[in-house]
């Protein structure tokens, strides 16, 4: 049982940290910061998904910004576009019956019919599923970095398509996306009255996804993905269908990005083309790298923190450049991410002061105790 | 009554024909060794059987079912497991996790079941762990279960790789130079282990350069030279086969006992031009060649 408690501890700490941050901000009268934190948490979901595909399955995706945008735009278009012209048809009636189409008033008081946010969410997931499968299937049957190339090209296509299509609001993006009533009295909305609630909705969503992915990683599927990452040939020889597993991990990760996009769009009430840009995709990769790639906690923490700082305007007009610098620094100085070496360093510092004997670690394989006291 | 049947298999790389119309069969419950000088096509043959390479022509049949053109994972699922010349462990994982990967084909929960820990998944996970531990114990490395695989010695890596291959419950085990890089004691242990594996009902097909081990261990031996089979039979027949002798020693016929000695030590009695010696990494080939 204590084993299970130990596994639960980080999740409890994460929940505690969420609460602590909210209380601190309330006490200091800076609760408005929660809005940017909420947005950062949604971005963190994209990076967590990327962590699965990069850190575990060992495939690089440079198109996660595009998947985020596909999720956001699909739900934005469906929840703002007026479907009243087809409202009279039989299938529209059926959709209304199923609460997938809803009638409401637009900004100018005209009656319009749009898809309900839940219907739009499901549609966004479906669209992402299909597109990610189409991109991933040919690229992942091969060994090597074909996915990176395919997703890079794909991201550019999505960006330019969004920019050039009136339906997607071209350079202006889509505004006026309605709030999303999730059920259980929860609403995804940018209204300041719902700020705290939305912060916890985002935090809970991240927490649930972390639990699910942790389960996945500590299972036969997780081991298979790591095996593919380490040695694809040996993984195949163990009976793992490498192409299928890489594809499933990629699609799952794309779905997470799209899900984040849907929530983000309802939260901010709109989405713009910059979400689909290559800058965003590279930023997600940089964030995953800064969190240590294969560490769910590191990735969640670093991603939330850095995105929050970016939202607070800390990096000024060098925003995208900063993430480029982060990526270069990590790749050249700390390929495993800064957290692990930092932790070892802190551990050594603390260990030297508090104990008489020092634990020396060689490559993490043999641990020998070297007594410092001379006989 | 054959487990594996290889028929007229041919494979070339550019102009080089590595395997040229090789046909043989492996009977269940036997240890069969494939020997031959470097470049004879042994590893190519192994890679074709295990699906890493496609044959240009010919068929491979396993349990009367064609596995020609199967992908590696399909071949593994059919019941053939293999080890590699250089132990290829998953270094990011612990020793136990490595062996647990071997249980992949004997378990079936997929993404959704694993994410949500659906009923039955934790139980399956436990049984994977237990089976993997049992295999580690079988090769005598249970005490290293929690160790990172990257920290093992070469010999231990080989054993973990063997345990991982065994964890798939194979009917046929392909071992690619299992003794290379091992010291004498490790080789003896390996020989005993391979025999135990056979006695447990697993058929073994191995490529090996260490003649002491091969002669001692094998029920049947297949000799490849320049991509073709030049001899096949029991260790005793092989040792007295004139073709084998001329391939290995480069000379004409010699009395069997002298040949056996030469094969065992890797020595080359005469230095006829074009003569080839089986290069074993641990037996004193170098010395023999210098002399």
XYZ file of C-alpha atoms in Angstrom:
666
model
C 0.000 0.000 0.000
C 2.800 2.398 0.842
C 4.021 1.809 -2.705
C 0.741 3.131 -4.045
C 0.783 6.079 -1.665
C 4.247 6.950 -2.879
C 2.996 6.972 -6.448
C 0.117 9.246 -5.486
C 2.285 11.717 -3.588
C 3.419 13.872 -6.549
C -0.178 14.250 -7.710
C -1.250 15.332 -4.247
C 1.622 17.813 -4.168
C 0.604 19.166 -7.558
C -2.972 19.681 -6.371
C -1.669 21.307 -3.215
C 0.559 23.618 -5.238
C -2.424 24.683 -7.372
C -4.373 25.587 -4.259
C -1.388 27.283 -2.625
C -0.806 29.466 -5.675
C -4.436 30.529 -5.777
C -4.490 31.403 -2.074
C -1.229 33.296 -2.277
C -2.448 35.325 -5.232
C -5.740 36.061 -3.472
C -3.957 37.122 -0.302
C -1.678 39.455 -2.241
C -4.539 40.823 -4.300
C -3.113 39.617 -7.568
C -5.772 37.105 -8.469
C -5.857 38.469 -12.036
C -2.649 36.469 -12.595
C -4.780 33.318 -12.542
C -6.010 34.093 -16.051
C -2.540 33.785 -17.494
C -1.820 30.776 -15.336
C -4.949 29.090 -16.690
C -3.805 29.729 -20.243
C -0.359 28.384 -19.352
C -1.916 25.228 -17.950
C -3.769 24.656 -21.215
C -0.527 25.095 -23.120
C 1.070 22.638 -20.717
C -1.341 19.967 -21.969
C 0.142 20.333 -25.464
C 3.632 19.924 -24.050
C 2.614 16.913 -21.948
C 1.340 15.261 -25.115
C 4.565 16.155 -26.873
C 6.451 14.609 -23.962
C 4.734 11.301 -24.715
C 5.659 11.347 -28.378
C 9.169 12.815 -28.028
C 10.342 11.637 -24.625
C 8.840 8.181 -24.729
C 8.220 7.166 -28.335
C 11.281 9.118 -29.519
C 9.583 10.893 -32.411
C 9.844 14.625 -32.981
C 6.727 16.538 -33.939
C 7.036 20.094 -35.227
C 3.310 20.339 -35.852
C 1.743 20.457 -32.433
C 0.920 24.130 -32.804
C -1.095 23.129 -35.854
C -2.990 20.451 -33.922
C -3.732 22.949 -31.172
C -5.057 25.302 -33.852
C -7.090 22.554 -35.536
C -8.796 21.853 -32.227
C -9.343 25.525 -31.494
C -10.486 26.513 -34.969
C -12.817 23.556 -35.435
C -14.596 24.352 -32.231
C -14.513 28.107 -32.895
C -16.001 27.773 -36.373
C -18.679 25.303 -35.330
C -19.782 27.317 -32.298
C -19.887 30.670 -34.107
C -20.939 29.758 -37.639
C -24.630 30.227 -38.402
C -26.233 26.988 -39.520
C -29.781 28.421 -39.759
C -29.920 27.814 -43.523
C -29.841 24.075 -42.954
C -31.863 24.288 -39.762
C -35.058 23.095 -41.422
C -33.611 19.844 -42.719
C -34.400 16.567 -41.036
C -30.846 15.801 -39.901
C -30.522 19.253 -38.355
C -33.653 18.481 -36.386
C -32.097 15.273 -35.182
C -28.946 17.131 -34.150
C -31.081 19.665 -32.270
C -32.827 16.835 -30.484
C -29.436 15.518 -29.404
C -28.464 19.008 -28.171
C -25.683 19.132 -30.750
C -27.188 22.214 -32.415
C -28.352 25.175 -30.343
C -30.274 28.334 -31.229
C -29.202 31.634 -29.738
C -28.842 35.354 -30.423
C -25.700 36.759 -31.972
C -24.036 40.092 -31.128
C -26.671 42.062 -33.063
C -29.648 40.214 -31.626
C -30.296 38.021 -34.690
C -31.355 34.429 -34.146
C -28.611 32.045 -35.229
C -28.103 28.318 -34.957
C -24.664 26.974 -34.056
C -23.169 23.730 -32.902
C -23.096 23.235 -29.162
C -19.603 23.395 -27.586
C -19.704 19.703 -26.724
C -20.604 18.804 -30.316
C -17.821 21.087 -31.527
C -15.397 19.445 -29.110
C -16.247 15.976 -30.407
C -15.957 17.199 -33.994
C -12.556 18.739 -33.229
C -11.338 15.450 -31.761
C -12.598 13.547 -34.790
C -10.994 15.940 -37.275
C -7.686 15.753 -35.391
C -7.855 11.974 -35.228
C -8.256 11.735 -38.983
C -5.624 14.343 -39.858
C -3.017 13.067 -37.388
C -3.488 9.525 -38.671
C -3.074 10.670 -42.265
C 0.131 12.570 -41.430
C 1.557 9.943 -39.113
C 0.802 6.775 -41.039
C 3.280 7.198 -43.888
C 5.893 9.029 -41.802
C 5.998 6.580 -38.917
C 6.316 3.418 -40.949
C 9.905 4.510 -41.563
C 12.717 4.796 -39.070
C 14.246 8.214 -38.576
C 13.069 11.781 -38.419
C 10.429 11.618 -41.108
C 7.728 12.669 -38.668
C 9.572 15.904 -37.893
C 9.716 16.765 -41.583
C 6.137 15.761 -42.303
C 4.754 17.696 -39.338
C 6.865 20.748 -40.140
C 5.396 20.904 -43.637
C 1.961 20.163 -42.297
C 2.210 22.986 -39.753
C 3.093 25.484 -42.470
C 0.139 24.342 -44.560
C -2.267 24.751 -41.648
C -0.883 28.197 -40.826
C -1.189 29.474 -44.378
C -4.624 27.896 -44.834
C -5.941 29.579 -41.713
C -4.452 32.912 -42.799
C -5.955 32.707 -46.231
C -9.453 31.425 -45.499
C -12.346 33.753 -44.752
C -14.207 31.033 -42.869
C -11.352 30.993 -40.336
C -11.336 34.789 -40.066
C -8.067 35.079 -42.018
C -5.531 37.250 -40.142
C -8.117 38.327 -37.533
C -8.923 34.829 -36.345
C -12.301 34.028 -34.838
C -13.868 35.980 -31.999
C -17.025 35.626 -29.994
C -16.604 31.949 -29.210
C -19.260 31.187 -26.585
C -18.537 29.820 -23.156
C -18.639 26.056 -22.692
C -20.938 24.610 -20.095
C -19.130 21.419 -19.155
C -21.834 20.129 -16.813
C -21.559 19.683 -13.049
C -22.035 23.452 -12.813
C -18.655 24.118 -14.429
C -18.197 26.570 -17.263
C -15.140 27.239 -19.397
C -15.308 30.970 -19.792
C -13.072 34.014 -19.620
C -15.499 35.992 -17.442
C -13.598 37.419 -14.516
C -16.254 36.146 -12.110
C -15.337 32.610 -13.176
C -11.577 33.156 -13.043
C -10.888 30.978 -10.014
C -13.257 28.267 -11.199
C -11.562 28.139 -14.588
C -8.135 27.994 -13.022
C -9.199 24.892 -11.150
C -10.882 23.398 -14.225
C -7.607 23.732 -16.136
C -5.583 22.459 -13.190
C -7.875 19.467 -12.720
C -7.719 18.664 -16.431
C -3.918 18.699 -16.330
C -3.959 16.556 -13.208
C -6.293 13.968 -14.722
C -4.228 13.789 -17.905
C -1.041 13.395 -15.881
C -2.576 10.484 -13.979
C -3.677 8.819 -17.221
C -0.294 9.289 -18.881
C 1.539 8.097 -15.807
C -0.547 4.931 -15.903
C 0.253 4.557 -19.583
C 3.989 5.014 -19.103
C 4.124 2.438 -16.313
C 2.459 -0.225 -18.429
C 3.322 -2.571 -21.243
C 2.437 0.159 -23.750
C 4.756 2.642 -22.049
C 7.578 0.129 -21.990
C 6.976 -0.680 -25.642
C 7.227 3.018 -26.531
C 10.449 3.415 -24.565
C 11.807 0.274 -26.199
C 11.077 1.755 -29.622
C 12.822 4.941 -28.556
C 15.895 3.064 -27.337
C 16.281 0.379 -29.993
C 13.631 0.056 -32.594
C 15.113 -3.109 -34.088
C 15.180 -4.941 -30.772
C 11.674 -3.704 -29.989
C 10.443 -5.233 -33.235
C 12.202 -8.494 -32.430
C 10.233 -8.612 -29.167
C 6.971 -8.662 -31.091
C 6.158 -4.951 -30.791
C 4.442 -3.534 -33.848
C 6.659 -0.464 -33.862
C 4.871 1.447 -36.626
C 1.468 1.002 -35.003
C 2.698 2.059 -31.561
C 4.477 5.131 -32.848
C 1.354 6.108 -34.756
C -0.944 5.628 -31.774
C 1.328 7.642 -29.495
C 1.472 10.415 -32.073
C -2.285 10.488 -32.602
C -2.920 10.471 -28.855
C -0.510 13.348 -28.462
C -2.160 15.286 -31.303
C -5.547 14.710 -29.652
C -4.219 16.176 -26.404
C -2.966 19.249 -28.277
C -6.337 19.667 -29.996
C -8.153 19.231 -26.694
C -6.025 21.974 -25.184
C -6.876 24.107 -28.218
C -10.615 23.609 -27.698
C -10.464 24.534 -24.004
C -8.168 27.469 -24.680
C -10.446 28.830 -27.388
C -13.528 28.688 -25.196
C -11.588 30.208 -22.335
C -10.195 33.150 -24.256
C -13.318 33.490 -26.415
C -11.393 33.269 -29.671
C -8.364 32.036 -31.558
C -5.947 33.651 -33.998
C -3.645 32.310 -36.698
C -0.521 32.802 -34.600
C -1.522 29.680 -32.652
C -0.827 27.630 -35.791
C 2.523 29.230 -36.553
C 5.802 27.351 -36.625
C 6.994 29.563 -33.760
C 4.410 27.996 -31.522
C 5.337 24.463 -32.576
C 9.013 25.125 -31.941
C 8.111 26.682 -28.608
C 6.336 23.490 -27.559
C 9.408 21.453 -28.491
C 11.608 23.855 -26.505
C 9.301 23.553 -23.518
C 9.323 19.769 -23.686
C 13.120 19.824 -23.866
C 13.377 22.236 -20.959
C 11.316 19.879 -18.832
C 13.543 16.919 -19.564
C 11.538 15.386 -22.437
C 10.726 12.111 -20.697
C 9.633 13.575 -17.382
C 5.944 14.357 -17.081
C 6.463 16.464 -13.974
C 9.430 18.376 -15.289
C 7.608 19.102 -18.516
C 4.425 20.231 -16.768
C 6.286 22.471 -14.352
C 8.684 24.078 -16.804
C 6.026 24.554 -19.441
C 3.577 26.228 -17.081
C 6.265 28.427 -15.589
C 7.873 29.562 -18.853
C 4.568 30.163 -20.617
C 3.360 32.135 -17.622
C 6.485 34.297 -17.678
C 5.979 34.758 -21.404
C 2.362 35.862 -20.827
C 3.515 38.260 -18.110
C 5.644 39.902 -20.777
C 8.941 39.063 -19.118
C 10.612 38.308 -22.434
C 9.235 41.429 -24.104
C 9.429 41.474 -27.869
C 12.090 38.758 -27.782
C 9.470 36.208 -26.806
C 10.046 33.725 -29.630
C 13.783 34.318 -29.567
C 13.923 33.387 -25.887
C 12.407 29.992 -26.603
C 14.900 29.475 -29.411
C 17.721 30.243 -27.002
C 16.228 27.845 -24.455
C 16.123 25.080 -27.060
C 19.716 25.623 -28.168
C 20.978 25.821 -24.594
C 19.228 22.634 -23.554
C 20.319 20.653 -26.588
C 23.957 21.682 -26.273
C 24.396 21.824 -22.502
C 21.832 19.553 -20.873
C 20.181 17.132 -23.290
C 18.312 15.518 -20.402
C 16.898 18.869 -19.366
C 18.163 21.222 -16.696
C 16.185 19.713 -13.837
C 18.079 16.439 -13.418
C 21.608 17.905 -13.328
C 20.272 20.699 -11.124
C 18.737 18.179 -8.767
C 21.980 16.174 -8.596
C 23.940 19.340 -7.962
C 21.604 20.483 -5.199
C 21.612 16.975 -3.774
C 25.390 16.934 -3.676
C 25.491 20.363 -2.080
C 23.027 19.342 0.600
C 24.613 15.913 1.038
C 28.077 17.341 1.616
C 26.858 19.509 4.433
C 24.549 17.156 6.229
C 26.262 13.771 6.185
C 29.691 12.590 7.041
C 29.799 10.140 4.167
C 29.287 11.083 0.598
C 27.432 9.140 -2.025
C 29.235 9.017 -5.275
C 27.402 8.065 -8.398
C 29.009 6.805 -11.575
C 26.676 6.993 -14.543
C 23.910 6.001 -12.207
C 24.996 2.373 -12.334
C 27.172 1.679 -9.331
C 26.690 3.521 -6.098
C 29.575 3.287 -3.736
C 29.900 4.916 -0.377
C 33.107 6.780 0.170
C 33.701 7.603 3.822
C 35.272 10.994 4.237
C 36.497 10.408 7.744
C 40.068 9.202 7.760
C 40.876 6.416 10.143
C 8.646 -33.125 -38.402
C 10.578 -29.913 -38.879
C 10.112 -26.673 -36.958
C 11.853 -24.276 -39.298
C 12.399 -24.830 -42.974
C 14.523 -22.555 -45.121
C 14.193 -23.164 -48.852
C 16.447 -21.780 -51.586
C 16.931 -18.495 -49.786
C 19.019 -15.976 -51.657
C 20.049 -12.468 -50.781
C 22.544 -10.129 -52.394
C 23.876 -6.709 -51.480
C 24.731 -4.916 -54.676
C 27.001 -7.328 -56.538
C 27.786 -9.441 -53.491
C 25.691 -12.546 -53.044
C 25.678 -12.996 -49.274
C 23.334 -15.958 -49.153
C 23.054 -18.025 -52.286
C 20.239 -20.554 -52.428
C 20.502 -21.891 -48.910
C 18.133 -24.672 -47.860
C 18.044 -26.424 -44.519
C 15.674 -27.357 -41.767
C 15.713 -27.283 -38.001
C 14.110 -30.091 -36.050
C 12.320 -29.331 -32.801
C 14.148 -29.860 -29.536
C 17.611 -29.606 -31.082
C 20.515 -27.230 -30.879
C 21.716 -26.379 -34.344
C 24.785 -24.276 -35.002
C 25.585 -22.338 -38.136
C 29.319 -21.916 -38.565
C 31.527 -20.591 -41.306
C 34.289 -18.090 -41.921
C 33.595 -14.371 -41.628
C 31.480 -13.159 -44.500
C 30.001 -16.593 -45.071
C 26.475 -15.161 -44.785
C 25.537 -16.439 -41.340
C 24.220 -13.191 -39.921
C 22.465 -12.347 -43.179
C 20.736 -15.704 -42.951
C 19.707 -14.941 -39.366
C 18.412 -11.533 -40.323
C 16.328 -13.064 -43.084
C 14.829 -15.640 -40.742
C 14.014 -13.009 -38.143
C 12.576 -10.599 -40.717
C 15.142 -7.803 -40.471
C 16.142 -8.421 -44.072
C 13.980 -9.482 -46.972
C 15.181 -12.413 -49.038
C 15.502 -11.807 -52.777
C 14.201 -15.308 -53.390
C 13.239 -18.400 -51.448
C 10.871 -19.281 -48.635
C 11.025 -19.583 -44.896
C 8.466 -21.836 -43.252
C 7.860 -22.034 -39.546
C 5.593 -24.756 -38.160
C 4.356 -25.481 -41.704
C 3.298 -21.868 -42.127
C 5.112 -19.541 -44.489
C 6.709 -16.602 -42.721
C 8.400 -15.304 -45.860
C 8.260 -11.516 -45.974
C 6.876 -11.207 -42.456
C 7.865 -8.128 -40.473
C 10.106 -8.717 -37.422
C 7.257 -8.284 -34.967
C 5.111 -10.789 -36.865
C 7.919 -13.306 -36.802
C 8.354 -12.738 -33.072
C 4.644 -13.329 -32.629
C 4.862 -16.530 -34.645
C 7.221 -17.851 -31.952
C 10.755 -16.989 -33.032
C 12.849 -14.883 -30.695
C 16.383 -13.686 -31.217
C 19.377 -12.053 -29.612
C 21.833 -9.789 -31.368
C 25.572 -9.918 -31.971
C 25.931 -6.812 -29.819
C 23.518 -7.136 -26.915
C 20.865 -4.542 -27.687
C 19.213 -3.790 -24.408
C 16.974 -0.827 -23.767
C 19.404 1.274 -21.785
C 16.857 3.773 -20.499
C 15.130 1.000 -18.576
C 15.928 -1.206 -15.646
C 17.018 -4.798 -16.123
C 13.603 -6.074 -15.075
C 11.774 -3.679 -17.404
C 13.927 -4.922 -20.255
C 12.774 -8.457 -19.651
C 9.205 -7.242 -19.150
C 9.296 -5.911 -22.721
C 9.830 -9.524 -23.713
C 6.371 -10.306 -22.333
C 4.827 -7.891 -24.816
C 3.508 -10.502 -27.158
C 2.146 -12.556 -24.265
C -0.006 -9.686 -23.014
C -2.594 -7.592 -24.766
C -3.827 -4.466 -22.954
C -3.612 -1.454 -25.211
C -3.589 2.335 -24.756
C -7.069 2.844 -23.314
C -6.857 -0.056 -20.868
C -3.437 1.049 -19.675
C -4.358 4.752 -19.302
C -7.533 4.031 -17.363
C -6.247 0.930 -15.549
C -9.349 -0.892 -16.683
C -10.259 -4.089 -14.811
C -7.703 -6.800 -15.447
C -4.895 -4.434 -16.460
C -3.159 -4.223 -13.055
C -3.401 -7.991 -12.812
C -1.853 -8.442 -16.235
C 0.883 -6.011 -15.246
C 1.629 -8.105 -12.160
C 1.788 -11.308 -14.174
C 4.169 -9.637 -16.658
C 6.403 -8.646 -13.751
C 6.341 -12.112 -12.233
C 7.087 -13.856 -15.510
C 9.953 -11.462 -16.203
C 11.395 -12.002 -12.739
C 11.198 -15.752 -13.268
C 13.192 -15.435 -16.498
C 15.791 -13.252 -14.808
C 16.060 -15.825 -12.081
C 16.462 -18.532 -14.730
C 19.583 -16.844 -16.122
C 20.786 -16.118 -12.583
C 20.410 -12.340 -12.583
C 17.363 -11.837 -10.372
C 19.467 -9.819 -7.963
C 20.025 -7.176 -10.661
C 16.315 -6.634 -11.396
C 16.231 -2.995 -10.327
C 19.558 -2.088 -11.891
C 19.717 0.293 -14.853
C 20.477 -1.831 -17.921
C 23.170 0.616 -19.042
C 25.265 -0.213 -16.004
C 25.703 -3.915 -16.655
C 28.877 -5.666 -17.721
C 29.014 -7.089 -21.233
C 28.432 -10.644 -20.063
C 25.475 -9.590 -17.933
C 23.973 -7.730 -20.869
C 24.093 -10.923 -22.905
C 22.307 -12.812 -20.155
C 19.639 -10.142 -19.778
C 19.128 -10.185 -23.525
C 18.750 -13.941 -23.358
C 16.233 -13.621 -20.524
C 14.338 -11.042 -22.564
C 14.233 -13.366 -25.562
C 13.096 -16.245 -23.351
C 10.366 -14.086 -21.842
C 8.556 -14.202 -25.178
C 8.133 -17.966 -24.650
C 9.647 -18.734 -28.034
C 9.548 -22.082 -29.755
C 12.677 -21.227 -31.684
C 15.488 -19.158 -30.236
C 18.007 -17.561 -32.573
C 21.303 -16.691 -30.913
C 23.715 -14.556 -32.906
C 27.225 -15.194 -31.545
C 26.094 -15.601 -27.944
C 29.600 -16.330 -26.656
C 31.479 -13.494 -28.297
C 33.028 -11.194 -25.743
C 32.502 -13.618 -22.884
C 35.272 -14.989 -20.726
C 35.875 -18.717 -20.277
C 33.737 -19.084 -17.198
C 30.891 -17.105 -18.715
C 31.100 -19.298 -21.808
C 30.810 -22.440 -19.727
C 27.763 -21.028 -17.966
C 26.299 -20.042 -21.314
C 26.786 -23.541 -22.694
C 25.036 -25.074 -19.705
C 22.253 -22.510 -19.958
C 21.648 -23.137 -23.654
C 21.447 -26.853 -22.931
C 18.901 -26.213 -20.191
C 16.920 -24.042 -22.579
C 16.839 -26.881 -25.093
C 15.820 -29.366 -22.419
C 12.938 -27.098 -21.572
C 11.646 -27.659 -25.102
C 12.966 -24.576 -26.887
C 14.732 -25.243 -30.158
C 17.958 -23.300 -30.553
C 19.624 -22.094 -33.728
C 22.892 -20.297 -33.157
C 25.676 -18.636 -35.050
C 28.939 -19.033 -33.205
C 32.644 -18.740 -33.815
C 33.815 -20.454 -30.654
C 34.465 -23.989 -31.904
C 34.885 -25.508 -28.445
C 31.404 -24.340 -27.552
C 29.892 -25.289 -30.908
C 31.327 -28.805 -30.957
C 30.413 -29.351 -27.352
C 26.907 -27.988 -27.523
C 25.403 -28.625 -30.922
C 23.282 -31.545 -32.007
C 23.670 -30.508 -35.632
C 26.019 -28.179 -37.424
C 25.576 -26.337 -40.687
C 28.670 -24.989 -42.412
C 28.294 -21.976 -44.658
C 30.955 -20.731 -47.018
C 30.526 -17.855 -49.445
C 26.783 -17.973 -49.016
C 26.311 -21.668 -49.714
C 26.068 -24.720 -47.509
C 29.141 -26.897 -47.799
C 28.342 -29.403 -45.078
C 25.668 -30.355 -42.633
C 25.641 -32.968 -39.911
C 26.672 -33.935 -36.411
C 29.802 -32.386 -34.866
C 31.761 -35.576 -35.536
C 30.820 -35.672 -39.238
C 31.620 -31.994 -39.640
C 35.041 -32.368 -38.096
C 36.013 -35.015 -40.599
C 34.346 -33.463 -43.637
C 37.020 -32.818 -46.306
C 35.233 -29.717 -47.630
C 35.032 -28.174 -44.196
C 38.643 -28.942 -43.550
C 39.830 -27.349 -46.744
C 37.640 -24.284 -46.106
C 38.913 -23.803 -42.615
C 42.457 -24.951 -43.008
C 43.207 -24.313 -46.627
C 45.009 -27.612 -46.985
C 44.192 -31.065 -48.286
C 42.746 -33.859 -46.257
C 44.159 -34.405 -42.772
C 43.464 -37.066 -40.179
C 40.349 -36.241 -38.146
C 42.065 -35.975 -34.797
C 44.492 -33.371 -36.129
C 41.619 -31.436 -37.655
C 39.667 -31.529 -34.459
C 42.640 -30.105 -32.660
C 42.979 -27.371 -35.235
C 39.289 -26.541 -35.073
C 39.326 -26.478 -31.315
C 42.274 -24.184 -30.953
C 41.739 -22.154 -34.081
C 45.325 -22.880 -35.065
C 46.441 -23.080 -38.638
C 49.021 -25.808 -39.186
C 50.199 -24.611 -42.580
C 50.181 -21.162 -44.110
C 48.852 -21.950 -47.560
C 47.798 -18.813 -49.437
C 44.060 -18.127 -49.253
C 43.719 -20.241 -46.152
C 41.073 -19.036 -43.705
C 40.818 -19.571 -40.042
C 37.726 -19.325 -37.976
C 38.393 -16.148 -36.064
C 37.300 -16.605 -32.503
C 37.657 -13.545 -30.396
C 38.770 -15.312 -27.268
C 40.667 -18.328 -28.555
C 44.233 -17.605 -29.591
C 43.636 -16.999 -33.296
C 45.961 -14.056 -33.353
C 48.809 -16.089 -31.998
C 48.132 -18.918 -34.439
C 48.134 -16.515 -37.346
C 51.360 -14.885 -36.250
C 53.076 -18.220 -35.866
